[in-house]
CSV table of C-alpha atoms and ligand atoms in Angstrom, one decimal:
chain,number,residue,atom,x,y,z
A,207,MET,CA,8.1,15.8,-31.9
A,208,LYS,CA,5.6,14.6,-29.5
A,209,ILE,CA,6.3,11.3,-26.9
A,210,PHE,CA,3.4,9.1,-25.8
A,211,ASN,CA,3.6,7.4,-22.5
A,212,LEU,CA,1.4,4.4,-22.8
A,213,PHE,CA,0.2,1.7,-20.5
A,214,PRO,CA,1.0,3.3,-17.2
A,215,LEU,CA,1.3,2.0,-13.6
A,216,THR,CA,-1.5,4.8,-11.8
A,217,ILE,CA,-0.6,5.3,-8.3
A,218,LEU,CA,-3.4,7.4,-6.6
A,219,LYS,CA,-2.5,10.1,-3.8
A,220,ASP,CA,-4.6,11.8,-1.6
A,221,THR,CA,-4.8,13.3,2.1
A,222,ILE,CA,-7.0,12.7,5.1
A,223,SER,CA,-7.3,14.7,7.9
A,224,ILE,CA,-7.7,13.5,11.4
A,225,LYS,CA,-8.0,14.9,15.0
A,226,GLU,CA,-5.0,15.6,16.4
A,227,THR,CA,-6.5,14.0,19.5
A,228,ASP,CA,-7.8,10.8,17.6
A,229,ARG,CA,-4.3,10.6,16.0
A,230,GLU,CA,-2.7,10.0,19.5
A,231,ILE,CA,-5.6,7.1,20.7
A,232,LEU,CA,-4.6,5.6,17.8
A,233,VAL,CA,-0.7,5.5,17.7
A,234,ASN,CA,-1.1,4.8,21.4
A,235,GLU,CA,-3.4,1.5,20.6
A,236,ILE,CA,-0.8,0.7,17.9
A,237,LYS,CA,2.1,1.1,20.3
A,238,LYS,CA,0.5,-0.9,22.5
A,239,MET,CA,-0.1,-3.9,20.0
A,240,LYS,CA,3.5,-3.8,19.2
A,241,GLN,CA,4.6,-3.6,22.9
A,242,LYS,CA,2.3,-7.2,23.4
A,243,ASP,CA,4.8,-8.8,20.8
A,244,ASN,CA,8.0,-7.5,22.3
A,245,ASN,CA,9.5,-10.7,22.8
A,246,GLU,CA,11.2,-10.9,19.2
A,247,ASN,CA,14.1,-9.1,18.0
A,248,TYR,CA,13.1,-7.1,15.1
A,249,SER,CA,16.3,-5.8,14.0
A,250,SER,CA,16.8,-4.1,11.0
A,251,TYR,CA,13.4,-5.1,9.8
A,252,ALA,CA,9.8,-2.9,10.8
A,253,TRP,CA,7.1,-4.3,12.9
A,254,THR,CA,4.3,-5.2,10.7
A,255,GLY,CA,1.1,-6.0,12.4
A,256,ASP,CA,-0.2,-8.2,9.7
A,257,THR,CA,2.4,-10.9,10.6
A,258,LYS,CA,1.8,-10.5,14.0
A,259,GLY,CA,-1.8,-11.4,15.0
A,260,TYR,CA,-3.1,-7.9,14.1
A,261,GLU,CA,-4.4,-8.2,10.2
A,262,PHE,CA,-7.6,-7.2,10.9
A,263,LEU,CA,-7.2,-3.9,12.3
A,264,PHE,CA,-10.2,-2.2,11.1
A,265,GLU,CA,-12.6,-4.9,13.2
A,266,ASN,CA,-11.4,-2.5,16.2
A,267,LYS,CA,-13.9,0.1,16.5
A,268,LEU,CA,-11.2,3.1,17.1
A,269,PHE,CA,-10.0,2.6,13.6
A,270,LYS,CA,-13.8,2.4,12.2
A,271,ASP,CA,-14.0,6.3,11.2
A,272,LEU,CA,-10.7,6.0,9.7
A,273,SER,CA,-11.8,2.7,7.6
A,274,LYS,CA,-14.5,5.0,6.0
A,275,LYS,CA,-12.4,7.8,4.8
A,276,ILE,CA,-10.3,5.4,3.3
A,277,SER,CA,-13.0,4.0,1.7
A,278,ASN,CA,-13.9,6.9,-0.2
A,279,VAL,CA,-10.3,7.2,-1.4
A,280,ILE,CA,-10.3,3.5,-2.7
A,281,LEU,CA,-13.7,3.9,-4.8
A,282,GLU,CA,-12.0,6.8,-6.2
A,283,TYR,CA,-9.1,5.0,-7.4
A,284,LEU,CA,-11.9,2.1,-8.8
A,285,LYS,CA,-13.1,5.1,-10.6
A,286,THR,CA,-9.8,6.2,-11.8
A,287,LEU,CA,-9.3,3.3,-13.8
A,288,GLU,CA,-12.9,3.3,-15.3
A,289,ILE,CA,-14.4,0.5,-13.3
A,290,ASN,CA,-18.0,0.7,-12.8
A,291,THR,CA,-18.3,0.3,-8.7
A,292,ASP,CA,-21.7,-0.3,-9.1
A,293,LEU,CA,-21.3,-3.8,-10.1
A,294,LEU,CA,-18.9,-4.7,-7.3
A,295,ASP,CA,-18.8,-5.5,-3.7
A,296,VAL,CA,-15.6,-4.2,-2.0
A,297,TYR,CA,-13.6,-5.4,0.9
A,298,TYR,CA,-11.0,-4.7,3.5
A,299,GLN,CA,-9.4,-8.3,3.2
A,300,ARG,CA,-6.8,-7.3,5.6
A,301,SER,CA,-5.6,-4.3,7.5
A,302,TRP,CA,-2.7,-3.6,9.6
A,303,ALA,CA,-0.4,-0.9,11.2
A,304,THR,CA,3.3,-1.2,10.8
A,305,LEU,CA,5.6,0.6,13.4
A,306,THR,CA,9.0,1.6,11.6
A,307,GLU,CA,12.0,2.2,14.2
A,308,ASN,CA,14.9,4.4,13.5
A,309,GLU,CA,16.9,2.5,11.2
A,310,GLN,CA,14.4,-0.3,10.3
A,311,SER,CA,12.6,-0.4,6.8
A,312,ILE,CA,10.6,-3.2,4.9
A,313,ASN,CA,12.1,-5.1,2.0
A,314,PHE,CA,10.4,-5.5,-1.6
A,315,HIS,CA,7.1,-7.4,-1.6
A,316,THR,CA,3.6,-7.9,-3.0
A,317,HIS,CA,0.4,-8.7,-1.8
A,318,SER,CA,-0.3,-10.6,-4.6
A,319,GLN,CA,-3.6,-12.4,-2.9
A,320,SER,CA,-5.7,-9.2,-3.2
A,321,ASN,CA,-6.5,-6.5,-5.7
A,322,ILE,CA,-5.7,-3.1,-4.4
A,323,SER,CA,-3.6,-1.8,-1.6
A,324,PHE,CA,-2.8,1.1,0.6
A,325,ALA,CA,-0.6,3.2,2.8
A,326,TYR,CA,-2.1,5.7,4.8
A,327,TYR,CA,0.5,7.8,7.1
A,328,LEU,CA,-0.7,8.1,10.7
A,329,LEU,CA,3.0,9.2,12.0
A,330,LYS,CA,5.5,10.5,9.4
A,331,PRO,CA,8.1,12.4,10.6
A,332,GLU,CA,10.5,14.0,8.0
A,333,GLY,CA,13.3,11.6,6.7
A,334,SER,CA,11.4,8.3,8.3
A,335,GLY,CA,11.3,6.9,4.7
A,336,GLY,CA,9.4,6.8,1.6
A,337,ILE,CA,8.1,4.0,-0.2
A,338,ILE,CA,9.8,2.9,-3.2
A,339,PHE,CA,7.5,0.6,-5.9
A,340,ARG,CA,9.7,-1.4,-8.5
A,341,SER,CA,8.7,-2.9,-11.9
A,342,SER,CA,10.5,-5.8,-13.3
A,343,ASP,CA,8.2,-5.4,-16.3
A,344,LEU,CA,9.1,-2.4,-18.3
A,345,GLN,CA,7.9,-1.7,-21.7
A,346,ASN,CA,11.0,0.6,-22.5
A,347,GLU,CA,13.2,-2.2,-21.7
A,348,ILE,CA,15.2,-2.7,-25.3
A,349,ALA,CA,17.8,-4.5,-23.7
A,350,LYS,CA,17.7,-6.9,-20.8
A,351,ASN,CA,18.4,-5.1,-17.6
A,352,ILE,CA,19.8,-2.1,-19.3
A,353,PHE,CA,17.8,0.2,-16.6
A,354,THR,CA,19.0,-1.4,-13.2
A,355,SER,CA,20.6,1.3,-11.2
A,356,SER,CA,24.0,-0.3,-11.6
A,357,LYS,CA,23.8,1.0,-15.6
A,358,LEU,CA,23.4,4.1,-14.2
A,359,GLU,CA,26.7,4.2,-11.6
A,360,LYS,CA,28.3,2.8,-14.6
A,361,SER,CA,27.3,6.2,-17.1
A,362,LEU,CA,25.1,3.9,-19.5
A,363,ILE,CA,22.2,5.9,-18.4
A,364,ASN,CA,22.7,9.7,-18.6
A,365,LYS,CA,20.1,10.1,-16.1
A,366,ALA,CA,17.5,8.2,-14.3
A,367,ASN,CA,13.8,9.7,-15.4
A,368,ALA,CA,10.4,8.1,-16.2
A,369,TYR,CA,10.7,6.5,-19.4
A,370,ASN,CA,13.9,4.5,-17.8
A,371,SER,CA,13.5,3.5,-13.9
A,372,ASP,CA,12.4,0.1,-12.8
A,373,ARG,CA,11.9,2.0,-9.3
A,374,SER,CA,10.1,5.1,-7.9
A,375,MET,CA,10.0,7.0,-4.3
A,376,PHE,CA,7.1,8.4,-2.9
A,377,ASP,CA,8.6,10.4,0.1
A,378,LEU,CA,4.7,11.5,1.4
A,379,GLU,CA,4.0,14.0,4.6
A,380,GLN,CA,1.8,12.9,7.3
A,381,ASP,CA,-1.5,12.1,6.5
A,382,SER,CA,-1.0,11.0,3.2
A,383,ILE,CA,-2.7,7.9,1.6
A,384,ILE,CA,-1.2,6.0,-1.4
A,385,ILE,CA,-3.3,4.0,-3.4
A,386,PHE,CA,-1.7,1.2,-5.8
A,387,PRO,CA,-2.4,-2.5,-7.4
A,388,SER,CA,-1.9,-5.2,-5.1
A,389,LYS,CA,0.9,-6.7,-7.5
A,390,THR,CA,3.3,-4.2,-7.8
A,391,ALA,CA,6.7,-4.8,-5.6
A,392,HIS,CA,7.2,-2.4,-3.3
A,393,ALA,CA,9.3,-1.4,-0.2
A,394,THR,CA,10.0,1.3,2.5
A,395,ALA,CA,13.5,3.0,2.6
A,396,PRO,CA,15.4,3.2,6.2
A,397,ASN,CA,14.2,5.6,8.6
A,398,LYS,CA,16.4,8.4,9.4
A,399,SER,CA,14.7,10.1,12.0
A,400,ASN,CA,15.0,8.9,15.4
A,401,GLN,CA,11.4,9.0,15.6
A,402,PRO,CA,8.9,6.0,14.9
A,403,ARG,CA,7.0,6.2,11.6
A,404,ILE,CA,3.3,4.3,11.8
A,405,SER,CA,1.8,3.5,8.7
A,406,ILE,CA,-1.9,1.8,8.3
A,407,SER,CA,-1.9,-0.6,5.4
A,408,GLY,CA,-5.1,-2.9,3.8
A,409,ASP,CA,-5.6,-5.0,1.3
A,410,ILE,CA,-9.1,-4.7,-1.0
A,411,SER,CA,-10.5,-7.5,-2.6
A,412,ILE,CA,-13.3,-6.6,-5.1
A,413,MET,CA,-15.7,-8.9,-6.7
A,414,LEU,CA,-19.0,-9.0,-8.6
A,415,LYS,CA,-22.2,-8.1,-6.7
A,416,GLU,CA,-23.7,-10.6,-9.7
A,417,SER,CA,-21.3,-12.8,-11.9
A,418,LYS,CA,-24.1,-13.8,-14.5
A,419,GLY,CA,-22.2,-13.1,-18.4
A,420,TYR,CA,-18.8,-11.7,-16.5
A,421,GLU,CA,-15.6,-13.8,-16.8
A,422,HIS,CA,-13.0,-12.3,-15.4
A,423,LEU,CA,-13.5,-10.7,-12.1
A,424,MET,CA,-13.9,-12.9,-8.6
A,425,PRO,CA,-17.9,-13.9,-8.4
A,426,ASN,CA,-19.3,-13.3,-5.0
A,427,PHE,CA,-18.4,-15.6,-2.4
A,428,LYS,CA,-22.2,-15.8,-1.4
A,429,ASN,CA,-22.4,-18.0,-4.6
A,430,TRP,CA,-19.2,-20.6,-3.5
A,431,THR,CA,-19.5,-24.1,-2.5
A,432,LYS,CA,-17.6,-24.9,0.2
A,433,PHE,CA,-16.1,-28.7,0.4
B,143,FE2,FE1,3.4,-3.9,1.8
């Protein structure tokens, strides 16, 4: 007998190395951003720079080297999908930091305004919470909602595995980067480490350099007409 798994969701994980002195500089810069924004009570929700006025982090020259290293991994992701990057202009549309204190987390959301998203773990103490991906479009769901976690609790499903799960968690080590389609719903597990967890996230837009003859990808914005 042989089992075939078709139509996957492809997540790429790689490692980016940076000098410890550089890590310290970037961590301090992010902590300063959060401190400037200290008049809100974030309670159980992590501080996310994208909604606090810090959504263009890679314009900050301190983050230039890191953004270049991340670009190479993004291109590898596109190549994994066999997308011809020679035909594309690739842009960081937004980039920001998240700072998660103890017991904080981030609820499920998507970045549906872009194509590809990533998270790089600049500071990731052990136990500070993984990233959880969720799908509402399960190819194997032979009866509606048969694979939600409550069915597992009620013993209808013997064991969660890749064939029958609507979610999956990656709890990666510091300096890992994870890349995924922006439309994929994701959340973070609560930080249980008593130390802050810092990630750098970003959204990438791709467009055709020349759109002549192509229907499906965004035409280059240099050809758009503003009104
Ligand atoms: Fe996100």
